[in-house]
CSV table of C-alpha atoms in Angstrom, one decimal:
chain,number,residue,atom,x,y,z
U,1,UNK,CA,282.3,210.6,71.5
U,2,UNK,CA,286.1,210.9,70.9
U,3,UNK,CA,286.5,207.1,70.8
U,4,UNK,CA,283.5,206.6,68.5
U,5,UNK,CA,284.6,209.3,66.0
U,6,UNK,CA,288.2,208.1,65.9
U,7,UNK,CA,287.3,204.5,65.6
U,8,UNK,CA,284.5,204.7,63.0
U,9,UNK,CA,284.9,208.0,61.0
U,10,UNK,CA,287.4,210.0,58.9
U,11,UNK,CA,286.8,213.3,60.7
U,12,UNK,CA,289.9,215.3,61.7
U,13,UNK,CA,290.6,216.6,65.2
U,14,UNK,CA,289.4,220.1,64.2
U,15,UNK,CA,286.1,218.5,63.0
U,16,UNK,CA,285.8,216.7,66.3
U,17,UNK,CA,286.3,219.9,68.2
U,18,UNK,CA,283.4,221.4,66.2
U,19,UNK,CA,281.2,218.5,67.2
U,20,UNK,CA,282.1,219.0,70.8
U,21,UNK,CA,281.3,222.7,70.5
U,22,UNK,CA,277.9,221.7,69.0
U,23,UNK,CA,277.2,219.2,71.7
U,24,UNK,CA,278.0,221.8,74.4
U,25,UNK,CA,275.2,224.0,72.9
U,26,UNK,CA,272.5,221.5,71.7
U,27,UNK,CA,270.6,221.2,75.0
U,28,UNK,CA,269.2,224.6,73.9
U,29,UNK,CA,268.0,223.2,70.5
U,30,UNK,CA,266.5,220.1,72.2
U,31,UNK,CA,264.6,222.2,74.7
U,32,UNK,CA,263.3,224.7,72.2
U,33,UNK,CA,262.3,221.9,69.8
U,34,UNK,CA,260.6,219.7,72.6
U,35,UNK,CA,262.6,216.9,70.9
U,36,UNK,CA,265.3,214.3,71.3
U,37,UNK,CA,268.5,214.9,69.3
U,38,UNK,CA,270.8,212.2,68.0
U,39,UNK,CA,274.0,213.0,66.2
U,40,UNK,CA,274.8,210.6,63.3
U,41,UNK,CA,278.2,210.6,61.6
U,42,UNK,CA,279.0,208.6,58.4
U,43,UNK,CA,281.6,205.9,58.9
U,44,UNK,CA,285.0,205.8,57.2
U,45,UNK,CA,283.8,203.6,54.3
U,46,UNK,CA,280.6,205.6,53.9
U,47,UNK,CA,278.3,202.6,54.2
U,48,UNK,CA,276.9,203.2,57.6
U,49,UNK,CA,276.2,205.9,60.2
U,50,UNK,CA,277.3,205.8,63.9
U,51,UNK,CA,275.5,207.7,66.6
U,52,UNK,CA,278.1,209.6,68.6
U,53,UNK,CA,275.9,211.8,70.9
U,54,UNK,CA,272.3,212.0,72.2
U,55,UNK,CA,270.3,214.7,74.1
U,56,UNK,CA,266.9,214.5,75.6
U,57,UNK,CA,264.7,217.6,76.2
U,58,UNK,CA,263.9,219.1,79.5
U,59,UNK,CA,260.7,220.6,78.1
U,60,UNK,CA,258.8,217.5,76.9
U,61,UNK,CA,258.6,213.7,76.8
U,62,UNK,CA,261.5,211.7,75.3
U,63,UNK,CA,261.2,209.7,72.0
U,64,UNK,CA,264.0,207.3,73.0
U,65,UNK,CA,263.8,205.3,76.2
U,66,UNK,CA,267.1,203.6,75.3
U,67,UNK,CA,270.6,205.0,74.9
U,68,UNK,CA,271.3,205.4,71.2
U,69,UNK,CA,275.0,206.3,71.5
U,70,UNK,CA,277.2,203.8,69.7
U,71,UNK,CA,274.5,202.4,67.4
U,72,UNK,CA,275.4,201.6,63.8
U,73,UNK,CA,272.8,202.0,61.0
U,74,UNK,CA,273.4,201.0,57.4
U,75,UNK,CA,273.1,203.7,54.8
U,76,UNK,CA,269.7,203.5,53.0
U,77,UNK,CA,267.8,202.4,56.1
U,78,UNK,CA,267.0,206.0,57.1
U,79,UNK,CA,266.5,207.9,53.9
U,80,UNK,CA,266.1,211.2,55.6
U,81,UNK,CA,269.7,210.9,57.0
U,82,UNK,CA,270.9,210.2,53.5
U,83,UNK,CA,269.1,213.2,52.0
U,84,UNK,CA,270.3,215.6,54.6
U,85,UNK,CA,273.9,214.4,54.3
U,86,UNK,CA,274.0,214.3,50.4
U,87,UNK,CA,272.0,217.5,49.8
U,88,UNK,CA,273.1,219.5,52.8
U,89,UNK,CA,269.6,220.7,53.6
U,90,UNK,CA,267.1,220.2,56.5
U,91,UNK,CA,264.7,217.3,55.6
U,92,UNK,CA,261.2,217.2,57.1
U,93,UNK,CA,259.3,215.1,54.6
U,94,UNK,CA,257.7,211.8,55.5
U,95,UNK,CA,255.0,210.5,57.9
U,96,UNK,CA,255.5,210.1,61.6
U,97,UNK,CA,257.2,206.9,62.8
U,98,UNK,CA,255.6,204.7,65.4
U,99,UNK,CA,257.8,203.6,68.2
U,100,UNK,CA,256.1,201.4,70.9
U,101,UNK,CA,252.7,202.9,70.1
U,102,UNK,CA,254.1,206.5,70.2
U,103,UNK,CA,254.0,208.7,67.1
U,104,UNK,CA,257.3,210.4,66.5
U,105,UNK,CA,258.0,213.1,63.9
U,106,UNK,CA,261.6,212.8,62.6
U,107,UNK,CA,263.6,215.6,60.9
U,108,UNK,CA,267.2,215.6,59.8
U,109,UNK,CA,269.5,218.6,60.2
U,110,UNK,CA,272.9,218.6,58.4
U,111,UNK,CA,275.9,219.7,60.6
U,112,UNK,CA,278.1,221.9,58.4
U,113,UNK,CA,281.6,223.2,59.0
U,114,UNK,CA,283.6,225.3,56.5
U,115,UNK,CA,281.4,224.1,53.7
U,116,UNK,CA,281.5,220.4,54.5
U,117,UNK,CA,278.7,218.3,56.1
U,118,UNK,CA,280.2,216.4,59.0
U,119,UNK,CA,277.1,214.6,60.1
U,120,UNK,CA,273.4,214.8,60.6
U,121,UNK,CA,271.3,215.6,63.7
U,122,UNK,CA,268.1,213.5,63.8
U,123,UNK,CA,265.4,215.6,65.6
U,124,UNK,CA,262.7,213.3,67.1
U,125,UNK,CA,259.6,214.8,68.5
U,126,UNK,CA,257.1,212.8,70.6
U,127,UNK,CA,253.7,213.7,69.2
U,128,UNK,CA,251.7,211.8,71.8
U,129,UNK,CA,251.0,215.0,73.9
U,130,UNK,CA,250.8,217.5,71.1
U,131,UNK,CA,248.2,220.2,71.7
U,132,UNK,CA,247.4,223.7,70.4
U,133,UNK,CA,250.7,225.5,71.1
U,134,UNK,CA,250.8,228.6,73.4
U,135,UNK,CA,252.7,231.8,72.5
U,136,UNK,CA,255.6,230.5,74.6
U,137,UNK,CA,255.7,227.2,72.6
U,138,UNK,CA,255.4,228.9,69.3
U,139,UNK,CA,258.4,231.2,70.2
U,140,UNK,CA,260.4,228.1,71.3
U,141,UNK,CA,259.6,226.3,68.0
U,142,UNK,CA,260.4,229.4,65.8
U,143,UNK,CA,263.7,229.9,67.7
U,144,UNK,CA,264.6,226.2,67.3
U,145,UNK,CA,263.9,226.5,63.5
U,146,UNK,CA,266.2,229.5,63.3
U,147,UNK,CA,269.0,227.7,65.2
U,148,UNK,CA,268.6,224.5,63.0
U,149,UNK,CA,269.0,226.6,59.9
U,150,UNK,CA,272.2,228.1,61.3
U,151,UNK,CA,273.6,224.7,62.1
U,152,UNK,CA,272.8,223.6,58.6
U,153,UNK,CA,274.6,226.7,57.3
U,154,UNK,CA,277.6,226.3,59.6
U,155,UNK,CA,277.0,229.5,61.5
U,156,UNK,CA,276.1,227.9,64.8
U,157,UNK,CA,277.6,227.1,67.2
U,158,UNK,CA,279.8,230.2,67.5
U,159,UNK,CA,283.5,229.5,67.3
U,160,UNK,CA,285.4,230.3,70.5
U,161,UNK,CA,282.2,230.4,72.5
U,162,UNK,CA,282.4,227.2,74.5
U,163,UNK,CA,279.4,227.1,76.9
U,164,UNK,CA,279.3,225.7,80.4
U,165,UNK,CA,275.9,224.0,80.3
U,166,UNK,CA,275.7,224.0,84.1
U,167,UNK,CA,276.4,227.7,84.6
U,168,UNK,CA,274.7,229.2,81.5
U,169,UNK,CA,271.0,230.1,81.5
U,170,UNK,CA,268.6,227.6,79.9
U,171,UNK,CA,265.4,228.1,78.0
U,172,UNK,CA,263.2,227.3,80.9
U,173,UNK,CA,265.0,229.8,83.2
U,174,UNK,CA,263.8,232.7,81.1
U,175,UNK,CA,263.6,233.6,77.3
U,176,UNK,CA,263.3,236.8,75.4
U,177,UNK,CA,262.9,237.0,71.6
U,178,UNK,CA,264.1,240.3,70.0
U,179,UNK,CA,263.7,241.6,66.5
U,180,UNK,CA,266.5,242.9,64.3
U,181,UNK,CA,266.4,246.3,66.1
U,182,UNK,CA,266.6,244.8,69.6
U,183,UNK,CA,263.0,245.4,70.4
U,184,UNK,CA,261.3,242.7,72.6
U,185,UNK,CA,258.8,240.6,70.6
U,186,UNK,CA,258.2,238.1,73.4
U,187,UNK,CA,259.3,237.6,77.0
U,188,UNK,CA,258.5,234.4,78.9
U,189,UNK,CA,256.9,234.7,82.4
U,190,UNK,CA,260.2,233.8,84.1
U,191,UNK,CA,262.1,236.4,82.1
U,192,UNK,CA,259.5,239.0,83.0
U,193,UNK,CA,259.8,238.1,86.7
U,194,UNK,CA,263.6,238.4,86.5
U,195,UNK,CA,263.3,242.0,85.1
U,196,UNK,CA,260.7,242.9,87.7
U,197,UNK,CA,263.3,241.8,90.3
U,198,UNK,CA,265.6,244.4,88.7
U,199,UNK,CA,262.9,247.1,89.2
U,200,UNK,CA,261.0,247.0,85.9
U,201,UNK,CA,257.4,248.2,86.6
U,202,UNK,CA,256.0,247.7,83.0
U,203,UNK,CA,255.9,244.9,80.4
U,204,UNK,CA,258.9,244.2,78.3
U,205,UNK,CA,257.2,243.6,74.9
U,206,UNK,CA,257.6,246.5,72.6
U,207,UNK,CA,260.5,248.0,74.5
U,208,UNK,CA,264.1,248.1,73.4
U,209,UNK,CA,265.8,245.5,75.7
U,210,UNK,CA,269.3,247.2,75.6
U,211,UNK,CA,268.1,250.6,76.7
U,212,UNK,CA,265.6,249.2,79.2
U,213,UNK,CA,268.4,247.1,80.8
U,214,UNK,CA,270.8,250.0,80.9
U,215,UNK,CA,268.1,252.1,82.6
U,216,UNK,CA,267.6,249.5,85.3
U,217,UNK,CA,271.3,249.0,86.0
U,218,UNK,CA,273.3,251.6,88.1
U,219,UNK,CA,274.6,254.5,86.0
U,220,UNK,CA,278.2,253.7,84.9
U,221,UNK,CA,278.9,256.2,82.2
U,222,UNK,CA,280.4,254.7,79.1
U,223,UNK,CA,279.6,251.2,80.3
U,224,UNK,CA,275.9,251.9,79.6
U,225,UNK,CA,276.6,252.1,75.8
U,226,UNK,CA,278.3,248.7,75.9
U,227,UNK,CA,275.4,247.3,78.0
U,228,UNK,CA,272.9,248.6,75.5
U,229,UNK,CA,274.7,246.7,72.7
U,230,UNK,CA,275.1,243.5,74.7
U,231,UNK,CA,271.5,243.4,75.8
U,232,UNK,CA,270.4,244.1,72.2
U,233,UNK,CA,271.8,240.8,71.2
U,234,UNK,CA,274.2,241.9,68.5
U,235,UNK,CA,277.0,239.5,69.5
U,236,UNK,CA,277.1,236.1,71.3
U,237,UNK,CA,277.9,237.1,74.8
U,238,UNK,CA,277.2,236.2,78.5
U,239,UNK,CA,277.0,239.0,81.0
U,240,UNK,CA,275.3,240.0,84.3
U,241,UNK,CA,273.2,243.0,85.2
U,242,UNK,CA,272.7,244.2,88.8
U,243,UNK,CA,270.1,246.7,90.0
U,244,UNK,CA,267.5,247.2,92.7
U,245,UNK,CA,269.2,244.5,94.8
U,246,UNK,CA,268.6,241.9,92.0
U,247,UNK,CA,271.1,240.2,89.7
U,248,UNK,CA,270.2,238.5,86.4
U,249,UNK,CA,272.5,236.6,84.2
U,250,UNK,CA,271.9,237.0,80.4
U,251,UNK,CA,273.1,235.2,77.4
U,252,UNK,CA,272.6,236.7,73.9
U,253,UNK,CA,272.4,234.6,70.8
U,254,UNK,CA,272.2,236.4,67.5
U,255,UNK,CA,269.9,234.7,65.0
U,256,UNK,CA,271.0,234.6,61.3
U,257,UNK,CA,269.2,231.7,59.8
U,258,UNK,CA,269.8,232.8,56.2
U,259,UNK,CA,272.9,234.9,56.7
U,260,UNK,CA,271.0,238.0,57.7
U,261,UNK,CA,270.5,239.2,61.2
U,262,UNK,CA,266.8,238.8,61.9
U,263,UNK,CA,266.9,239.2,65.7
U,264,UNK,CA,268.2,237.6,68.8
U,265,UNK,CA,267.5,235.1,71.5
U,266,UNK,CA,268.2,236.2,75.0
U,267,UNK,CA,268.3,233.5,77.8
U,268,UNK,CA,268.3,234.8,81.3
U,269,UNK,CA,268.3,233.6,84.9
U,270,UNK,CA,267.7,235.3,88.2
U,271,UNK,CA,270.9,234.7,90.1
U,272,UNK,CA,270.2,237.1,93.0
U,273,UNK,CA,270.2,234.5,95.7
U,274,UNK,CA,273.2,232.6,94.2
U,275,UNK,CA,275.3,235.8,94.1
U,276,UNK,CA,274.2,236.7,97.7
U,277,UNK,CA,275.4,233.3,98.9
U,278,UNK,CA,278.7,233.7,97.1
U,279,UNK,CA,279.3,237.1,98.7
U,280,UNK,CA,278.5,235.5,102.1
U,281,UNK,CA,281.0,232.7,101.4
U,282,UNK,CA,283.6,235.3,100.3
U,283,UNK,CA,283.1,237.2,103.5
U,284,UNK,CA,283.3,234.1,105.6
U,285,UNK,CA,286.5,233.0,103.8
U,286,UNK,CA,288.0,236.4,104.4
U,287,UNK,CA,287.0,236.2,108.1
U,288,UNK,CA,288.6,232.8,108.5
U,289,UNK,CA,291.8,233.9,106.9
U,290,UNK,CA,291.9,237.0,109.1
U,291,UNK,CA,291.4,234.7,112.2
U,292,UNK,CA,294.3,232.5,111.1
U,293,UNK,CA,296.4,235.7,110.5
U,294,UNK,CA,295.7,236.9,114.0
U,295,UNK,CA,296.3,233.5,115.6
U,296,UNK,CA,299.7,233.5,113.8
U,297,UNK,CA,300.5,237.0,115.1
U,298,UNK,CA,299.5,236.0,118.6
U,299,UNK,CA,301.6,232.9,118.5
U,300,UNK,CA,304.6,234.9,117.3
U,301,UNK,CA,304.1,237.3,120.2
U,302,UNK,CA,304.1,234.3,122.6
U,303,UNK,CA,307.2,233.0,121.0
U,304,UNK,CA,308.9,236.4,121.4
U,305,UNK,CA,307.9,236.6,125.1
U,306,UNK,CA,309.3,233.1,125.7
U,307,UNK,CA,312.5,234.1,123.9
U,308,UNK,CA,312.9,237.2,126.1
U,309,UNK,CA,312.3,235.1,129.1
U,310,UNK,CA,314.9,232.6,128.1
U,311,UNK,CA,317.5,235.3,127.9
U,312,UNK,CA,316.9,236.2,131.5
U,313,UNK,CA,317.2,232.6,132.7
U,314,UNK,CA,320.4,231.8,134.7
U,315,UNK,CA,319.8,228.1,134.3
U,316,UNK,CA,321.1,226.6,131.0
U,317,UNK,CA,318.5,223.8,131.3
U,318,UNK,CA,315.7,226.3,131.8
U,319,UNK,CA,316.9,228.4,128.9
U,320,UNK,CA,316.9,225.4,126.6
U,321,UNK,CA,313.5,224.3,127.7
U,322,UNK,CA,312.1,227.7,126.8
U,323,UNK,CA,313.9,227.7,123.4
U,324,UNK,CA,312.2,224.3,122.7
U,325,UNK,CA,308.9,225.9,123.5
U,326,UNK,CA,309.6,228.7,121.1
U,327,UNK,CA,310.2,226.3,118.3
U,328,UNK,CA,307.0,224.4,119.1
U,329,UNK,CA,305.0,227.5,119.1
U,330,UNK,CA,306.7,228.6,115.9
U,331,UNK,CA,305.8,225.4,114.0
U,332,UNK,CA,302.1,226.0,114.8
U,333,UNK,CA,302.4,229.6,113.7
U,334,UNK,CA,303.8,228.5,110.3
U,335,UNK,CA,300.6,226.4,109.7
U,336,UNK,CA,298.3,229.3,110.6
U,337,UNK,CA,300.3,231.7,108.4
U,338,UNK,CA,299.9,229.3,105.4
U,339,UNK,CA,296.1,228.9,106.2
U,340,UNK,CA,295.7,232.7,106.3
U,341,UNK,CA,296.7,232.8,102.6
U,342,UNK,CA,294.4,230.0,101.4
U,343,UNK,CA,290.7,229.9,100.4
U,344,UNK,CA,290.0,226.7,102.3
U,345,UNK,CA,291.2,224.7,105.3
U,346,UNK,CA,293.7,222.7,103.3
U,347,UNK,CA,297.4,223.5,102.9
U,348,UNK,CA,300.3,222.6,100.7
U,349,UNK,CA,302.5,220.9,103.4
U,350,UNK,CA,305.7,220.8,101.4
U,351,UNK,CA,306.3,224.5,102.0
U,352,UNK,CA,305.5,224.1,105.7
U,353,UNK,CA,308.0,221.2,106.0
U,354,UNK,CA,310.7,223.2,104.4
U,355,UNK,CA,310.2,226.1,106.7
U,356,UNK,CA,310.2,223.8,109.8
U,357,UNK,CA,313.5,222.3,108.5
U,358,UNK,CA,315.0,225.7,108.2
U,359,UNK,CA,313.7,226.8,111.6
U,360,UNK,CA,315.0,223.7,113.4
U,361,UNK,CA,318.3,223.7,111.5
U,362,UNK,CA,319.2,226.9,113.4
U,363,UNK,CA,319.9,224.9,116.5
U,364,UNK,CA,322.3,222.5,114.7
U,365,UNK,CA,325.4,222.1,116.9
U,366,UNK,CA,327.7,221.5,113.9
U,367,UNK,CA,327.6,221.5,110.1
U,368,UNK,CA,324.5,219.3,109.8
U,369,UNK,CA,322.8,219.4,106.4
U,370,UNK,CA,319.0,219.1,106.3
U,371,UNK,CA,316.9,218.3,103.2
U,372,UNK,CA,313.5,217.0,102.1
U,373,UNK,CA,312.8,214.3,99.5
U,374,UNK,CA,309.4,213.3,98.1
U,375,UNK,CA,306.3,215.3,98.7
U,376,UNK,CA,303.7,215.6,101.5
U,377,UNK,CA,301.1,217.2,99.2
U,378,UNK,CA,297.9,218.9,100.3
U,379,UNK,CA,296.7,218.2,103.8
U,380,UNK,CA,293.8,219.2,105.9
U,381,UNK,CA,294.5,221.8,108.6
U,382,UNK,CA,293.6,219.3,111.4
U,383,UNK,CA,296.4,217.1,110.0
U,384,UNK,CA,298.9,219.8,109.2
U,385,UNK,CA,299.0,221.5,112.6
U,386,UNK,CA,299.9,218.3,114.7
U,387,UNK,CA,302.1,217.0,111.9
U,388,UNK,CA,304.2,220.2,111.9
U,389,UNK,CA,304.7,219.9,115.7
U,390,UNK,CA,305.6,216.2,115.2
U,391,UNK,CA,308.2,217.1,112.6
U,392,UNK,CA,309.6,219.8,114.7
U,393,UNK,CA,310.1,217.5,117.7
U,394,UNK,CA,311.7,214.7,115.6
U,395,UNK,CA,314.1,217.0,113.9
U,396,UNK,CA,314.9,218.8,117.1
U,397,UNK,CA,315.6,215.5,118.7
U,398,UNK,CA,317.8,214.3,115.9
U,399,UNK,CA,319.9,217.5,115.7
U,400,UNK,CA,320.4,217.7,119.5
U,401,UNK,CA,321.2,214.0,120.2
U,402,UNK,CA,322.5,212.4,117.0
U,403,UNK,CA,325.7,214.5,116.6
U,404,UNK,CA,328.5,215.9,118.6
U,405,UNK,CA,329.2,219.6,119.0
U,406,UNK,CA,331.3,220.1,115.8
U,407,UNK,CA,330.3,216.9,114.0
U,408,UNK,CA,329.2,217.0,110.3
U,409,UNK,CA,326.2,215.0,109.3
U,410,UNK,CA,322.9,215.0,107.5
U,411,UNK,CA,319.2,214.7,108.3
U,412,UNK,CA,316.8,213.8,105.6
U,413,UNK,CA,313.0,214.0,105.7
U,414,UNK,CA,311.1,211.8,103.1
U,415,UNK,CA,307.4,211.8,102.4
U,416,UNK,CA,305.4,209.5,100.1
U,417,UNK,CA,301.6,209.4,99.5
U,418,UNK,CA,300.5,205.8,99.4
U,419,UNK,CA,297.9,203.3,100.6
U,420,UNK,CA,294.8,202.6,98.5
U,421,UNK,CA,291.9,204.5,97.2
U,422,UNK,CA,289.8,203.5,100.2
U,423,UNK,CA,292.7,203.9,102.7
U,424,UNK,CA,295.1,206.7,101.5
U,425,UNK,CA,298.2,207.1,103.7
U,426,UNK,CA,301.1,209.5,104.2
U,427,UNK,CA,304.4,207.7,105.0
U,428,UNK,CA,307.0,210.0,106.5
U,429,UNK,CA,310.6,209.1,107.3
U,430,UNK,CA,313.2,211.1,109.2
U,431,UNK,CA,316.7,209.6,109.0
U,432,UNK,CA,320.0,210.9,110.3
U,433,UNK,CA,323.5,209.5,110.0
U,434,UNK,CA,324.5,210.2,113.6
U,435,UNK,CA,325.5,208.0,116.5
U,436,UNK,CA,322.3,205.9,116.5
U,437,UNK,CA,320.1,204.6,119.2
U,438,UNK,CA,321.3,202.9,122.5
U,439,UNK,CA,320.9,199.1,122.5
U,440,UNK,CA,318.1,199.1,125.0
U,441,UNK,CA,316.2,202.0,123.5
U,442,UNK,CA,312.4,201.6,123.3
U,443,UNK,CA,310.6,204.5,121.5
U,444,UNK,CA,307.2,203.5,123.0
U,445,UNK,CA,308.5,203.9,126.6
U,446,UNK,CA,311.1,206.7,126.3
U,447,UNK,CA,310.5,209.4,128.8
U,448,UNK,CA,311.8,212.3,126.7
U,449,UNK,CA,309.2,215.0,126.6
U,450,UNK,CA,309.6,215.5,122.8
U,451,UNK,CA,309.0,211.8,122.1
U,452,UNK,CA,306.0,211.8,124.4
U,453,UNK,CA,304.5,214.7,122.4
U,454,UNK,CA,305.2,212.8,119.2
U,455,UNK,CA,303.5,209.6,120.4
U,456,UNK,CA,300.5,211.6,121.7
U,457,UNK,CA,300.0,213.5,118.5
U,458,UNK,CA,300.7,210.7,116.0
U,459,UNK,CA,298.6,208.0,117.8
U,460,UNK,CA,296.0,210.2,119.4
U,461,UNK,CA,295.2,213.1,117.1
U,462,UNK,CA,296.4,211.8,113.7
U,463,UNK,CA,295.4,208.1,114.2
U,464,UNK,CA,298.7,206.9,112.8
U,465,UNK,CA,301.7,204.9,114.0
U,466,UNK,CA,305.2,205.9,115.1
U,467,UNK,CA,308.4,204.0,115.4
U,468,UNK,CA,312.2,204.7,115.8
U,469,UNK,CA,314.7,202.1,114.6
U,470,UNK,CA,318.4,201.9,113.8
U,471,UNK,CA,319.2,203.0,110.2
U,472,UNK,CA,320.6,200.2,108.0
U,473,UNK,CA,324.1,201.6,107.9
U,474,UNK,CA,324.4,204.3,110.5
U,475,UNK,CA,322.1,206.6,112.5
U,476,UNK,CA,318.4,206.6,113.3
U,477,UNK,CA,315.3,206.3,111.3
U,478,UNK,CA,311.9,207.6,112.4
U,479,UNK,CA,308.8,206.1,110.7
U,480,UNK,CA,305.4,207.8,110.6
U,481,UNK,CA,302.3,206.2,108.9
U,482,UNK,CA,299.3,208.6,108.9
U,483,UNK,CA,295.9,208.3,107.3
U,484,UNK,CA,295.0,211.3,105.1
U,485,UNK,CA,292.3,212.5,102.7
U,486,UNK,CA,292.9,212.1,99.0
U,487,UNK,CA,294.5,215.3,97.5
U,488,UNK,CA,291.8,215.6,94.8
U,489,UNK,CA,288.9,215.9,97.2
U,490,UNK,CA,287.8,219.5,98.1
């Protein structure tokens, strides 16, 4: 719609926002009207109309099998559009049109904003299945007529009330029509069933909806007065009511077709099962986070015991082996600590990498500077845990073997998200400016325990590749190429 409006019309950005607000609401008008809606806007030169949006009803057959968006129609070909635009009134005159042997009643509703008519909604009703309307259908049609008059007057949609069409109740979920005093004139079967779920034993018709709703909800003191007003439909609001182990979601729409409040339309949906599942998911998430928290605590306990044991060792080699184990356990604990603070099993690995760098830097024999460039981004837990261990081993190896006791130097960790949409990759480099590798060094055959761990984790668990080469100028460069999930997937 943005492209069509900006390409063909003279409407401002604020006018375009009003049209977006209207389109976010007009599924309701389409369903209540049992009709297709097409939004026509006059072109910049005023000689044609361009259709910028279309909506089909969920409550009846469509009048348009084809997509009408983007069609251009010369002014004069559809006189009802001209009349609605020029006179600023709803136009219903004229005989039904025949489209592919289907009679279609056409009406035109001007779309007004701040006194100006921005465009026209063509309401097209398929008359092929018309029958004697029921009380439900008559209520739908009357409500649609009221909303159409409000659109023509510029009082609907409501400014600042952007509606999420997927989350808000729809007409078919449940509908209640109130008079000006908030008394129920009509309640659809679905609406009545939802209130029965709350504990209502009688019919709704003839009862004040606000007071009835407040009586069914748990007593909350002053909140009851606000609930009475909300459920009476005096203001455009969405809210939920819980009672008798049931939860219903309500949306109130005040009706002022001629500037005077004549009543309200209340759409409602029984969301009891939806809220129950949400609570179960919240409980499950909390349990998972608690498990990660306990695993982290247990790992830290193991690390502390290993540290105590290393202090009692007489062998320097044994003491160093235990200290390496402490760092390996610590790297896993960092991941579990991060997971204990998240709502899902994905983590921002940059923070983990920085903490691993800080932890390993404590063993630096001299004044070695460690730093990170680039970004790892968001990774799955099953990638983050082995990758943190791999990073720990590589950094530990670099700081222990690349520099002499008091030598200054640097170790840099770089990360780049690359690959393609179908094969996203994470490329990690760890480079030092130390003494470099021996001439005959083969990283795939080196017997060092740390490198064996790295090879096993990278090639086995992560499904990636690992290599160690001489840096271009001085030192060693470690290369990791790991398949990952795209960051935007959840």
